[in-house]
Coordinates of C-alpha atoms and ligand atoms in Angstrom, one line a residue:
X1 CA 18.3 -10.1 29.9
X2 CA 16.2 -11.9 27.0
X3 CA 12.3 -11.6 27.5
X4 CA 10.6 -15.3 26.1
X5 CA 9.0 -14.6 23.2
X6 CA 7.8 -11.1 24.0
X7 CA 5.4 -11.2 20.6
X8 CA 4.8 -13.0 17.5
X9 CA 6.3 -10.5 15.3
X10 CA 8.6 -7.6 16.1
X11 CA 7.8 -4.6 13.7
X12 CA 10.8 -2.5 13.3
X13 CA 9.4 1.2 12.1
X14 CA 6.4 2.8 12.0
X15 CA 6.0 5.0 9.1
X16 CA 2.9 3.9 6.6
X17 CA 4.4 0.5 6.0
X18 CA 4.8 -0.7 9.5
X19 CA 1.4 0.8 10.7
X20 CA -0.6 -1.6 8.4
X21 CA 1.3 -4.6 9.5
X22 CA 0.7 -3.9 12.8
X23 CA -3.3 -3.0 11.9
X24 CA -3.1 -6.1 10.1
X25 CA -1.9 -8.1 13.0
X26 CA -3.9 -6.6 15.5
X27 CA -7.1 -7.6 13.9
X28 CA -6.0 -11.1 13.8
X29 CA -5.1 -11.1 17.3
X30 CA -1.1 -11.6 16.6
X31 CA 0.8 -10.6 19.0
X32 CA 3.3 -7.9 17.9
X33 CA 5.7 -4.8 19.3
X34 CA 6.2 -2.1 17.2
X35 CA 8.7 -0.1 17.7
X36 CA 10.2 3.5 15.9
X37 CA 13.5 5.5 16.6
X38 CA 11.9 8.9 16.4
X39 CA 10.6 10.2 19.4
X40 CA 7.7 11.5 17.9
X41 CA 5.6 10.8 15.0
X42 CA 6.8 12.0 11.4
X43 CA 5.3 15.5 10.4
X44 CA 6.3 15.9 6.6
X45 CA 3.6 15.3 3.9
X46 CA 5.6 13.3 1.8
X47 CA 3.3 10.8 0.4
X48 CA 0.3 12.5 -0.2
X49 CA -1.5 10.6 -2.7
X50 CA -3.5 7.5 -1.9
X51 CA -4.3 5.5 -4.9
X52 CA -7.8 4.1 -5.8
X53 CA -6.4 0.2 -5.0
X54 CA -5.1 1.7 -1.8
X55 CA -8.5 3.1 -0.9
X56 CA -10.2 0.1 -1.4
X57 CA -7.6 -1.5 1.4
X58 CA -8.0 1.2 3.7
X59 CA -11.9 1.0 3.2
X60 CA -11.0 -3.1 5.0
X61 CA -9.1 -2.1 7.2
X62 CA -11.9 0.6 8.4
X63 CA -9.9 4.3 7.9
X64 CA -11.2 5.2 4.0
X65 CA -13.8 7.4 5.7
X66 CA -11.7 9.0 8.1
X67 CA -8.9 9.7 5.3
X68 CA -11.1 11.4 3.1
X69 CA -12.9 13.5 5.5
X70 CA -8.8 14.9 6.7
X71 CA -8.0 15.0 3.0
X72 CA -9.3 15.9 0.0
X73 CA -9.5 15.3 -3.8
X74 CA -6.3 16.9 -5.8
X75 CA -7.1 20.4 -7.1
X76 CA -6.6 20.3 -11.5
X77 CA -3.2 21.4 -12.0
X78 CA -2.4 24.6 -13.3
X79 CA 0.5 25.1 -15.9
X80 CA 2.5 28.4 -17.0
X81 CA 3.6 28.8 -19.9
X82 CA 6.7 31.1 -20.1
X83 CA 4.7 33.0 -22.8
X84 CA 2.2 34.1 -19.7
X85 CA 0.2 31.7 -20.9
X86 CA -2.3 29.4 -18.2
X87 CA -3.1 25.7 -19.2
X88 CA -5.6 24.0 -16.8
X89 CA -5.2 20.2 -16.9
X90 CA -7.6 17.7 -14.8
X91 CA -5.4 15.1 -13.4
X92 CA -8.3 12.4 -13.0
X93 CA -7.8 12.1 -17.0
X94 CA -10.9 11.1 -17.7
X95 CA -11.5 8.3 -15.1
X96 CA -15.0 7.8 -13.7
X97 CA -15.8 5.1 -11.0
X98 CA -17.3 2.0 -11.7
X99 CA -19.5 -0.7 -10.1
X100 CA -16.2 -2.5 -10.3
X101 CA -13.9 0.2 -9.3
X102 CA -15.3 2.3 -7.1
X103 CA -12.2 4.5 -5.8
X104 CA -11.3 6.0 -9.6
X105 CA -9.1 9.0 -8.8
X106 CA -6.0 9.8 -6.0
X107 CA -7.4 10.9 -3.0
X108 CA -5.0 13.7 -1.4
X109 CA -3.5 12.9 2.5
X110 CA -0.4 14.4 3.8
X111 CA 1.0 10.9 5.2
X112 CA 1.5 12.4 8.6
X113 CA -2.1 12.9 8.7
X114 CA -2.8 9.5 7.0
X115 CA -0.4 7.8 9.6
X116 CA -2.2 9.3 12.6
X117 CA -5.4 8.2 11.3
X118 CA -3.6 4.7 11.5
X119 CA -2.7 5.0 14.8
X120 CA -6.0 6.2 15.8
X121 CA -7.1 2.8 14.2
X122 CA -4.1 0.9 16.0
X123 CA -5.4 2.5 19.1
X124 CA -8.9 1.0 18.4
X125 CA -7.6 -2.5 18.3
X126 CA -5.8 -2.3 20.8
X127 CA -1.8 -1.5 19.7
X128 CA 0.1 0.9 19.9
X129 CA 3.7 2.4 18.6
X130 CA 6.5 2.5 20.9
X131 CA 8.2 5.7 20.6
X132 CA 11.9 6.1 20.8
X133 CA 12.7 2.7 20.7
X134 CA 15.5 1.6 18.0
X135 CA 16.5 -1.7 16.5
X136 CA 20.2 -1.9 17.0
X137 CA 21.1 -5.5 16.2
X138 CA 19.7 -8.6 16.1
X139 CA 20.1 -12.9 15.4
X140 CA 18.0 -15.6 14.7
X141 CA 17.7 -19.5 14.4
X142 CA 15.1 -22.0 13.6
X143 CA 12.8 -21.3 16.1
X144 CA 12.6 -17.1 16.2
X145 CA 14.8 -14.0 16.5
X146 CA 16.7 -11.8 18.8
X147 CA 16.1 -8.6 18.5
X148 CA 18.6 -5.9 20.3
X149 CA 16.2 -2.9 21.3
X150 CA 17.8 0.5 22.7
X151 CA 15.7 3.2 24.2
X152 CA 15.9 6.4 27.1
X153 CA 15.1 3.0 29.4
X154 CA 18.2 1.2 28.5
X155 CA 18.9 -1.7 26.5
X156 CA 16.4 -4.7 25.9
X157 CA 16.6 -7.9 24.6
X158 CA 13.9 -9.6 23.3
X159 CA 12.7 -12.7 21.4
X160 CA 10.0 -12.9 18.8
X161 CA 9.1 -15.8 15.9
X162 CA 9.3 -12.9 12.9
X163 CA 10.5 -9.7 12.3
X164 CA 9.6 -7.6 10.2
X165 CA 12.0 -4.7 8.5
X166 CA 9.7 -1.9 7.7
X167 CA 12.7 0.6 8.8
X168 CA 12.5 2.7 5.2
X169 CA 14.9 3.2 2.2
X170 CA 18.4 3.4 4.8
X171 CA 17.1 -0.4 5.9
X172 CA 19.1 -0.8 9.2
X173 CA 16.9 -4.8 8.9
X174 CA 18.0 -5.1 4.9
X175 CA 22.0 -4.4 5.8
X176 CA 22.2 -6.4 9.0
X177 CA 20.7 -9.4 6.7
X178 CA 23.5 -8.3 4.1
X179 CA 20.7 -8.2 1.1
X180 CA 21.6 -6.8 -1.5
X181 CA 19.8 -3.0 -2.9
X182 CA 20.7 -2.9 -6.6
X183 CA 19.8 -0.2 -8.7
X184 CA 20.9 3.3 -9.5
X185 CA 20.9 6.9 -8.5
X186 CA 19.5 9.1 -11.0
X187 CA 21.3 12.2 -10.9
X188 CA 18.3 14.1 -9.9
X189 CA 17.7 15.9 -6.3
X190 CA 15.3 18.0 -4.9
X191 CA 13.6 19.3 -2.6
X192 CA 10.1 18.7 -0.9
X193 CA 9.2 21.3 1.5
X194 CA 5.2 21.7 3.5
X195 CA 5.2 25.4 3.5
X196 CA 2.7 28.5 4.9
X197 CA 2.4 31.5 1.8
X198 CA 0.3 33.9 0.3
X199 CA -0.1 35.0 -3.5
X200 CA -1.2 31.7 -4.2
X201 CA -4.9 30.6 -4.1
X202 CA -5.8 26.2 -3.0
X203 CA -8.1 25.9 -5.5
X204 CA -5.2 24.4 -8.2
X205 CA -1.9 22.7 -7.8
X206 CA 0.5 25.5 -9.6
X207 CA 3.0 24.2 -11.7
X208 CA 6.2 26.7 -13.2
X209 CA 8.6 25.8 -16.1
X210 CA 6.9 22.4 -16.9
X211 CA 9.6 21.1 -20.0
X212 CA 12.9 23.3 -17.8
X213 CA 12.6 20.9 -15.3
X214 CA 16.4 21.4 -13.3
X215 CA 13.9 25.0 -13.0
X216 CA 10.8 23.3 -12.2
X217 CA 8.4 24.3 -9.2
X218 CA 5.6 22.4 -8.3
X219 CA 3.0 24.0 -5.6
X220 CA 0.4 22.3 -4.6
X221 CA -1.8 23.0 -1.5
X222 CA -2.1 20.2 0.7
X223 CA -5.5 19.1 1.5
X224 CA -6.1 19.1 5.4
X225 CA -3.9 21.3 6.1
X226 CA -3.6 25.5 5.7
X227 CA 0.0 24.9 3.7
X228 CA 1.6 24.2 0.5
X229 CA 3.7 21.5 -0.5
X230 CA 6.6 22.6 -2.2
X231 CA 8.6 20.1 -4.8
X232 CA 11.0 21.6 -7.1
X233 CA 14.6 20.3 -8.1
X234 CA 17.9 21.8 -7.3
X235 CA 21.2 21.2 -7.9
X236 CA 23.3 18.0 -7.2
X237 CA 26.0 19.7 -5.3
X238 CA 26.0 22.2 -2.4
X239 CA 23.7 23.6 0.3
X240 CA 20.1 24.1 0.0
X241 CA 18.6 26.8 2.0
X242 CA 15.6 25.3 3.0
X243 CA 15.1 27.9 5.4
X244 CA 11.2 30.5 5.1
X245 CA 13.8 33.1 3.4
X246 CA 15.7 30.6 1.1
X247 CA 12.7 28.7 -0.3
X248 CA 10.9 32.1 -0.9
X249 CA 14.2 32.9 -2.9
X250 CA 13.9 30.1 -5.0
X251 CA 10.5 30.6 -5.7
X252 CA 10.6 34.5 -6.7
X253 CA 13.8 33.4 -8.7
X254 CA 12.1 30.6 -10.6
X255 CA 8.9 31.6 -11.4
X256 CA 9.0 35.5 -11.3
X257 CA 6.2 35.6 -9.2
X258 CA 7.3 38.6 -6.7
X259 CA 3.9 38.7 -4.9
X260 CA 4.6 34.8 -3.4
X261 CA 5.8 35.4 0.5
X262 CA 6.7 31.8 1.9
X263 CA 5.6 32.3 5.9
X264 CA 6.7 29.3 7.4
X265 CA 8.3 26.0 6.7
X266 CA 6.3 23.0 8.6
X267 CA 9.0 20.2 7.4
X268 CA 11.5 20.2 4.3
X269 CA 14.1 18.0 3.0
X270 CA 16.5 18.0 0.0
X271 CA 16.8 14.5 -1.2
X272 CA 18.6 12.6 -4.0
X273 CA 16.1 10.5 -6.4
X274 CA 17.2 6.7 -6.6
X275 CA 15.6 3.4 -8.2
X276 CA 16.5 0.3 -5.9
X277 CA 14.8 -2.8 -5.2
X278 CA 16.1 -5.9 -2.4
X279 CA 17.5 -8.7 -3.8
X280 CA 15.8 -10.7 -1.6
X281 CA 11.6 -9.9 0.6
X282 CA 12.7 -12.7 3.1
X283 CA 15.5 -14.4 4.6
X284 CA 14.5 -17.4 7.1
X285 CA 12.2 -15.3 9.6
X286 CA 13.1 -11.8 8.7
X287 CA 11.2 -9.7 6.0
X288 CA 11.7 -6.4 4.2
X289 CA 8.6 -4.3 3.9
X290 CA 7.5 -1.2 2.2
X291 CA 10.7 1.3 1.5
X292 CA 13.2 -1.1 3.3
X293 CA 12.4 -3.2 0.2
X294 CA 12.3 -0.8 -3.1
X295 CA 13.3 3.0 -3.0
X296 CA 12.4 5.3 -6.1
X297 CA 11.1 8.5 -7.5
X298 CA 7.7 10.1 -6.1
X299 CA 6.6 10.5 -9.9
X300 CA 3.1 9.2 -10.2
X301 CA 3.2 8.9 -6.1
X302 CA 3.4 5.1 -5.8
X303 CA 5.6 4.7 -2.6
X304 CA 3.6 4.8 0.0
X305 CA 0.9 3.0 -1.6
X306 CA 3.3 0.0 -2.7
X307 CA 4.6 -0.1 1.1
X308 CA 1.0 -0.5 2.5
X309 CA 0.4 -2.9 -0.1
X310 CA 3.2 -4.7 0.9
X311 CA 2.3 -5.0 4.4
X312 CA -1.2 -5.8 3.4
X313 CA 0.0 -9.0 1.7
X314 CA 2.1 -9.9 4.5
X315 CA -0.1 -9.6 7.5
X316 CA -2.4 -12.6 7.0
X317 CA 0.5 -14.8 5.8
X318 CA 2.3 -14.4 9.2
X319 CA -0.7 -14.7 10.7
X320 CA -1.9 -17.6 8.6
X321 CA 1.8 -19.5 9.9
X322 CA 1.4 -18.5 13.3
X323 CA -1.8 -19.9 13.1
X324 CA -0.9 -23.3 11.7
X325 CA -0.9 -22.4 7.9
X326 CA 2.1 -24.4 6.0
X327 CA 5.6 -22.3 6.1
X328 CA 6.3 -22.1 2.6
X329 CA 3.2 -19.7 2.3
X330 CA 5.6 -16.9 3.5
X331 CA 7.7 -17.5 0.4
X332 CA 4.6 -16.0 -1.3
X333 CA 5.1 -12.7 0.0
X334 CA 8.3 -12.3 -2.1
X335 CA 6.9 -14.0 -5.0
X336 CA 4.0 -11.6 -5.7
X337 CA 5.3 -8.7 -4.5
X338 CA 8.7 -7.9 -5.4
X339 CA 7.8 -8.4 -9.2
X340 CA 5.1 -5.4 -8.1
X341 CA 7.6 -3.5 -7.0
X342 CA 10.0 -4.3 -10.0
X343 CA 7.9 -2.5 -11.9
X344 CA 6.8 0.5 -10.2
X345 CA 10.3 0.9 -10.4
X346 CA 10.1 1.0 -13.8
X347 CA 7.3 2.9 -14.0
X348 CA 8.2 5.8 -11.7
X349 CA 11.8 6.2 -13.4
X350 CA 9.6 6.6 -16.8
X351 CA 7.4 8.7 -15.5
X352 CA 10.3 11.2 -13.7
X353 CA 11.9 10.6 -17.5
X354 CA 8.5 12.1 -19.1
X355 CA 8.5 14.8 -16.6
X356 CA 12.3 16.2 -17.2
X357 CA 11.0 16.3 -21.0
X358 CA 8.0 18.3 -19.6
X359 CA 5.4 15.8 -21.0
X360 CA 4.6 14.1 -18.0
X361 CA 1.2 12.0 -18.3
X362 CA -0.4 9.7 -15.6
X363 CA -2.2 6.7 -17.0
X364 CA -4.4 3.8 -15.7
X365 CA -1.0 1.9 -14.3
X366 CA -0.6 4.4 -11.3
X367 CA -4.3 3.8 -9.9
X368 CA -3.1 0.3 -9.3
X369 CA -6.3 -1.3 -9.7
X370 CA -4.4 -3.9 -12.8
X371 CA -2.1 -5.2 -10.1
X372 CA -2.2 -8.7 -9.5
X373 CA -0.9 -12.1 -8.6
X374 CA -1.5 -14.4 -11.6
X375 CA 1.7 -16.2 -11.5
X376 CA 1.8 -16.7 -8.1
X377 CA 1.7 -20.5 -6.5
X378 CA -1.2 -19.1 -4.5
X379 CA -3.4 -18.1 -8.0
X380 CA -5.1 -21.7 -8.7
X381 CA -7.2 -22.6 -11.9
X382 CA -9.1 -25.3 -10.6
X383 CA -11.6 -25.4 -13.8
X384 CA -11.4 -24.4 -17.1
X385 CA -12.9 -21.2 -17.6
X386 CA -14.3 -19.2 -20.6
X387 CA -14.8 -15.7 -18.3
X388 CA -11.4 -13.1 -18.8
X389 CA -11.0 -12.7 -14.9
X390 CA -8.4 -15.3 -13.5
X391 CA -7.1 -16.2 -10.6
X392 CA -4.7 -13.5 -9.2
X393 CA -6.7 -10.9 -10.5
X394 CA -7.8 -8.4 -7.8
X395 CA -11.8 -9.4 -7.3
X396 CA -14.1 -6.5 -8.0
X397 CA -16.2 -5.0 -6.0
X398 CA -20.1 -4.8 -7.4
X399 CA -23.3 -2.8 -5.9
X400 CA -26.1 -6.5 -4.9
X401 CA -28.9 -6.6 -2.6
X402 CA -29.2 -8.5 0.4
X403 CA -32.0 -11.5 0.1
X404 CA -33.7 -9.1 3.0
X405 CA -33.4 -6.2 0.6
X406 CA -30.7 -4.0 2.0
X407 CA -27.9 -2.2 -0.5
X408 CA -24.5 -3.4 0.4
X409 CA -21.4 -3.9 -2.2
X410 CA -19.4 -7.2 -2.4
X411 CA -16.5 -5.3 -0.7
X412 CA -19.0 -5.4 2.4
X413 CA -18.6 -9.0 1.9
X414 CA -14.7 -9.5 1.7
X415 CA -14.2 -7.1 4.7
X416 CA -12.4 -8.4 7.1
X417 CA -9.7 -11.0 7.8
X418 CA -11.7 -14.4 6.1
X419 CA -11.6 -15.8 2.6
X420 CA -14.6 -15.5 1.0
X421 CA -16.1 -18.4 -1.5
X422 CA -18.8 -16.9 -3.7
X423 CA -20.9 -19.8 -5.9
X424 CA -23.5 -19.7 -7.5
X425 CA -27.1 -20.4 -5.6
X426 CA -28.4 -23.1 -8.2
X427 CA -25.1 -25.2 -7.3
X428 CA -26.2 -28.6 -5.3
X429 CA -23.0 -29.6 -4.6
X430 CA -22.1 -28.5 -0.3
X431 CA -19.9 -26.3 -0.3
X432 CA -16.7 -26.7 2.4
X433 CA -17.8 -25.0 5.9
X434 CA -14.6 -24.1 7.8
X435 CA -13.9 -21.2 10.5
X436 CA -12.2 -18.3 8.6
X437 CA -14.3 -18.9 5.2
X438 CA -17.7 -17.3 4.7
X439 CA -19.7 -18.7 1.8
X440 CA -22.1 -17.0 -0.2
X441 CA -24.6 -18.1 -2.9
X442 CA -25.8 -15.7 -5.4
X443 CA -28.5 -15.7 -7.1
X444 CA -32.7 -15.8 -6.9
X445 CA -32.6 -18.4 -3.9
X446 CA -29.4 -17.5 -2.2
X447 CA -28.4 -14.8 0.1
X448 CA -26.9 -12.4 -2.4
X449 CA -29.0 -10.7 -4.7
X450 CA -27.2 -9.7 -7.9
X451 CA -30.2 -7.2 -8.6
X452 CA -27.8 -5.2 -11.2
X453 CA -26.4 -8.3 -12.8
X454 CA -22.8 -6.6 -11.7
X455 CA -21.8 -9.5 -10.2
X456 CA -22.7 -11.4 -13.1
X457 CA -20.3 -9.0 -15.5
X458 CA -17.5 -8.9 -12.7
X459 CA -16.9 -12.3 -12.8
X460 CA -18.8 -14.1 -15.6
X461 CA -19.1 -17.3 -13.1
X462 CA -20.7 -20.0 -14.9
X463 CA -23.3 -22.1 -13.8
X464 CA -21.5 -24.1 -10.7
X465 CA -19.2 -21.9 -10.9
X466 CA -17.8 -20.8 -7.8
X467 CA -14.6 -18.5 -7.2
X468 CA -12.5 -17.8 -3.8
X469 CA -11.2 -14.4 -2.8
X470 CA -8.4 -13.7 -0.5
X471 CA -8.6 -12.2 3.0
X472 CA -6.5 -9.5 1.0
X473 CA -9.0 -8.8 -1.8
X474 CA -7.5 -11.1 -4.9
X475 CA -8.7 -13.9 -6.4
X476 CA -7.2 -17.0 -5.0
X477 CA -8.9 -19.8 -7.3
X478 CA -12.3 -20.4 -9.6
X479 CA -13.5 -23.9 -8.6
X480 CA -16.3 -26.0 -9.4
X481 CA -17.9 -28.4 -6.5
X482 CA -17.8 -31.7 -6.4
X483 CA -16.1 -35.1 -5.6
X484 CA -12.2 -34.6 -6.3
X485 CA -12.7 -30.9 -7.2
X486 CA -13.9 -30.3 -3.6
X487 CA -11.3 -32.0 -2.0
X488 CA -8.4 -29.9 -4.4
X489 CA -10.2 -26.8 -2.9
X490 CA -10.3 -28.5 1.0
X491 CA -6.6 -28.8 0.3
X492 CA -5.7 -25.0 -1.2
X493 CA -7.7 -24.2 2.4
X494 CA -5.8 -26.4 4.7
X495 CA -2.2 -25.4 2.7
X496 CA -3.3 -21.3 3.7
X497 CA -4.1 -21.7 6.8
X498 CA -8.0 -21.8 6.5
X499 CA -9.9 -23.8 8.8
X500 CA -8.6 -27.4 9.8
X501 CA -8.3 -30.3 7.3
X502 CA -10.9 -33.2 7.5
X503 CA -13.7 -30.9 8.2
X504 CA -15.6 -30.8 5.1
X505 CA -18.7 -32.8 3.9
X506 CA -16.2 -35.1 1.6
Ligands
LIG601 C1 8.8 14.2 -2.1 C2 8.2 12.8 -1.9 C3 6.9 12.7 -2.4 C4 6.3 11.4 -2.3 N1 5.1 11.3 -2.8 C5 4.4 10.1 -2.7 C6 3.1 9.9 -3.1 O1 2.4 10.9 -3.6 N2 2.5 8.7 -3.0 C7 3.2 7.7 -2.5 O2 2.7 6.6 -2.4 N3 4.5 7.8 -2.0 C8 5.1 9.0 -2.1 N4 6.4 9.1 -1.5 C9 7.1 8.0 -0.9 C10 6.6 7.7 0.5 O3 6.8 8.8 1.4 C11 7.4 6.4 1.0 O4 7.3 5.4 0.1 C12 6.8 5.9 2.3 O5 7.0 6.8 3.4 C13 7.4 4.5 2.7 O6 6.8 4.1 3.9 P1 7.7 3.0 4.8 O7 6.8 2.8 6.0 O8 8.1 1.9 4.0 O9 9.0 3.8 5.3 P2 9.2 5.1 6.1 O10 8.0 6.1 6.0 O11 10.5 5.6 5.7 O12 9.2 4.6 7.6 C14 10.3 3.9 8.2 C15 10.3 4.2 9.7 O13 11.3 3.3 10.3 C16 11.9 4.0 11.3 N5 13.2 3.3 11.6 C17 14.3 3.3 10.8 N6 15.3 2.5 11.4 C18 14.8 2.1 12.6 C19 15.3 1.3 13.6 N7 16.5 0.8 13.5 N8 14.5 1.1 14.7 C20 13.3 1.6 14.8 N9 12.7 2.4 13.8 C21 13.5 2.6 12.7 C22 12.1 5.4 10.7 O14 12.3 6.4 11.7 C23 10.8 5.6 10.0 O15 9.8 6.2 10.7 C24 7.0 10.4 -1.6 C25 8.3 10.5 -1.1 C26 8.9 11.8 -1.2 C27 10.2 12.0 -0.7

């Protein structure tokens, strides 16, 4: 039996990926279904680190806060030499935060506690992930898909207008579509294991044989949580004992250390390291999302953060199309973000390259604060401008005053599910007025008060000036007001789904 359009979107997996698209939707009022295999939520800590950009979406979509109170900041790393020798290395590198960039430094979650705080959020907004209940085949045509779902209840069939594939690296959603996953294995497996010891204080992340890396062991206690999370390579072929005893084993054989006793194993896996991105994000009403789309090493920890971010660009396009918003704005999704991905590939691959030569160093590129949009169709320059930020660029956050005298942050501005058109308060021209876009004027006059000038350096807005950010935090155009320029911006609103057409003052 088909159900009629049982939702908007069907969601296939739940891991960090599928959680923010349905977060996403749920605060747009979409209707969705999402659905996982497992019976019960994931327990491993995998993903642990949550980027600076990341933070600054989890601070929209309202769990930043709850994150960081479960987690905790990453411990300096501790190095040891084979000499006996102890090197102490601070893995923020130097970063400090910034009226611009506020999150500077990886914030440390195990991403089962990072996903239940998502679901707590889900919960809040009224969704919910359905347990035990796999994708097992599906069709579509012009007007939707079928989806085949399979669960202890029997078999259901059920139609929705999108699906969405965020069903991790084995993609059942990416094979049924027959796309394409090019890329390489890299010879490399390991082992990633969240274990209970003693002989080891928390207070750094211990790191044996750095430069012998097919001997390496990485230790590093995991925020939140009373255990350890174990990474350390092994060889390609054979068993892995990933048993309390065998893990313990490793450790004493590796590092020497006969005083470490593993207690417990909480979750391990052995896995094999592989660099592989989708040839295609979309095909007619089906996406790939977060892991379904690009698989590769956990060097530099960009994973999970590139799968939220994924899902984070996606949600208010299909929401924007459900809504009205023209079609080919889904074609965006691929275009911005599979050229991320492309190169996080890259990066990761150089940064496990660095490692196995035991001169591993994190720069700027894995906060992901420089990633941007600037060649995509939705990145308009609708002026000539002299200031370096363009469109595509994520927008900055800066500390201002409210014109009744309260401290917010511009982020306080953009969260939420609108655009946002900042312009400058001495500008005479109206601005559009449109449900989905707020408008604020800075300045002396106008309801933002850029009492630290931060706005000012952010975004060097000339006088007139106005620029429009993104219900997902980048910068969608810089526009003046006026006559023909006003109707070019009326029209970049109606094309994404903002307001209706014909509204405006011109
Ligand atoms: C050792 C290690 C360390 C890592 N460290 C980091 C780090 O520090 N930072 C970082 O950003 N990332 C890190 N990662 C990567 C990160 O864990 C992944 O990128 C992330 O889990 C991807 O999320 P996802 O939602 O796309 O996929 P997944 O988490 O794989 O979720 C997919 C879900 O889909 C479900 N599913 C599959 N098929 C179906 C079906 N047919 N029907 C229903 N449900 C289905 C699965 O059960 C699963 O729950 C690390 C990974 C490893 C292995």
């Amino acid at each position: 039996m088909t159900t009629d359009c049982a939702a908007d979107v069907l969601i296939c997996g739940a891991g960090a990926a599928g959680l923010t698209l349905a977060i996403e939707l749920a605060r747009r009022g979409v209707s969705f279904r999402l659905i996982e295999r497992m019976e019960k939520p994931f327990h491993g800590s995998r993903g642990k680190g949550i980027q600076p950009r990341t933070q600054e979406i989890f601070e929209d979509l309202g769990i930043l806060d709850r994150l960081v109170a479960s987690g905790g900041p990453y411990p300096p790393m501790r190095v040891y030499g084979a000499d006996g020798s102890r090197l102490e290395k601070d893995l923020s590198e130097g970063a400090e935060p910034s009226p611009a960039e506020p999150y500077h430094v990886a914030l440390m979650v195990p991403q089962f506690l990072t996903e239940r705080i998502m679901r707590e959020r889900l919960a809040e907004l009224g969704g919910h992930v359905e347990f035990g209940c796999e994708l097992v085949g599906f069709e579509q045509d012009e007007k939707g898909v079928i989806a085949r779902l399979a669960s202890s209840a029997g078999q259901e069939t059920i139609r929705c207008r999108y699906l969405a594939g965020a069903d991790g690296g084995r993609s059942f959603v990416r094979e049924t579509l027959g796309v394409e996953f090019p890329g390489k294995t890299l010879g490399v497996r390991a082992i990633v294991a969240d274990i209970a010891l003693t002989g080891l204080g928390r207070d750094v992340w211990h790191q044996f044989n750095e430069g012998d890396f097919e001997r390496m062991v990485a230790i590093c206690p995991l925020a939140g949580t009373g255990l350890f999370q174990l990474q350390s390579p092994v060889p390609a072929e054979g068993e892995v004992d990933l048993s309390a005893q065998g893990i313990g084993r490793l450790i004493a054989h590796r590092t020497g250390c006969r005083d470490v006793q593993v207690q417990s194993v909480a979750w391990a896996s052995a896995y094999v390291m592989n660099a592989r991105l989708a040839g295609r994000y979309r095909v007619g009403r089906v996406f790939l999302v977060g892991d379904a789309a690009h698989i590769h090493p956990p060097t530099g920890g960009q994973g999970l953060n590139t799968s939220v971010q994924d899902a984070y660009n996606l949600g208010w396009k299909l929401s924007a199309v459900l809504g009205g918003a023209d079609n080919e704005l889904l074609d965006t999704y691929e275009a911005e973000r599979r050229p991320v991905a492309e190169a996080m590939l890259g990066l990761s691959t150089r940064l496990l390259d660095a490692q196995m030569q035991g001169r591993m160093q994190r720069g700027r590129e894995v906060r992901q604060l420089d990633i941007g949009y600037p060649d995509s169709p939705l990145s308009r320059q609708l002026v000539e401008r002299n200031g370096s930020l363009r469109s595509g660029a994520r927008a900055p956050d800066a500390p201002i005053l409210g014109a009744a005298g309260q401290p917010s942050r511009l982020f306080q501005l953009f969260k939420g599910t609108h655009w946002t058109l900042l312009m400058d308060a001495a500008g005479t021209e109206p601005p559009p007025r449109r449900p989905g876009l707020h408008v604020h004027r800075i300045g002396p006059c106008g309801d933002v008060i850029d009492a630290w000038g931060c706005v000012r350096d952010a975004f060097e807005l000339a006088p007139g000036e106005c620029v429009l950010i993104r219900p997902d935090g980048y910068i969608g155009a810089f526009v003046t007001l006026g006559g023909e320029r006003t109707r070019k911006l009326a029209r970049y609103l109606g094309h994404v789904g903002v307001g209706r057409p014909g509204e405006d003052p011109q």
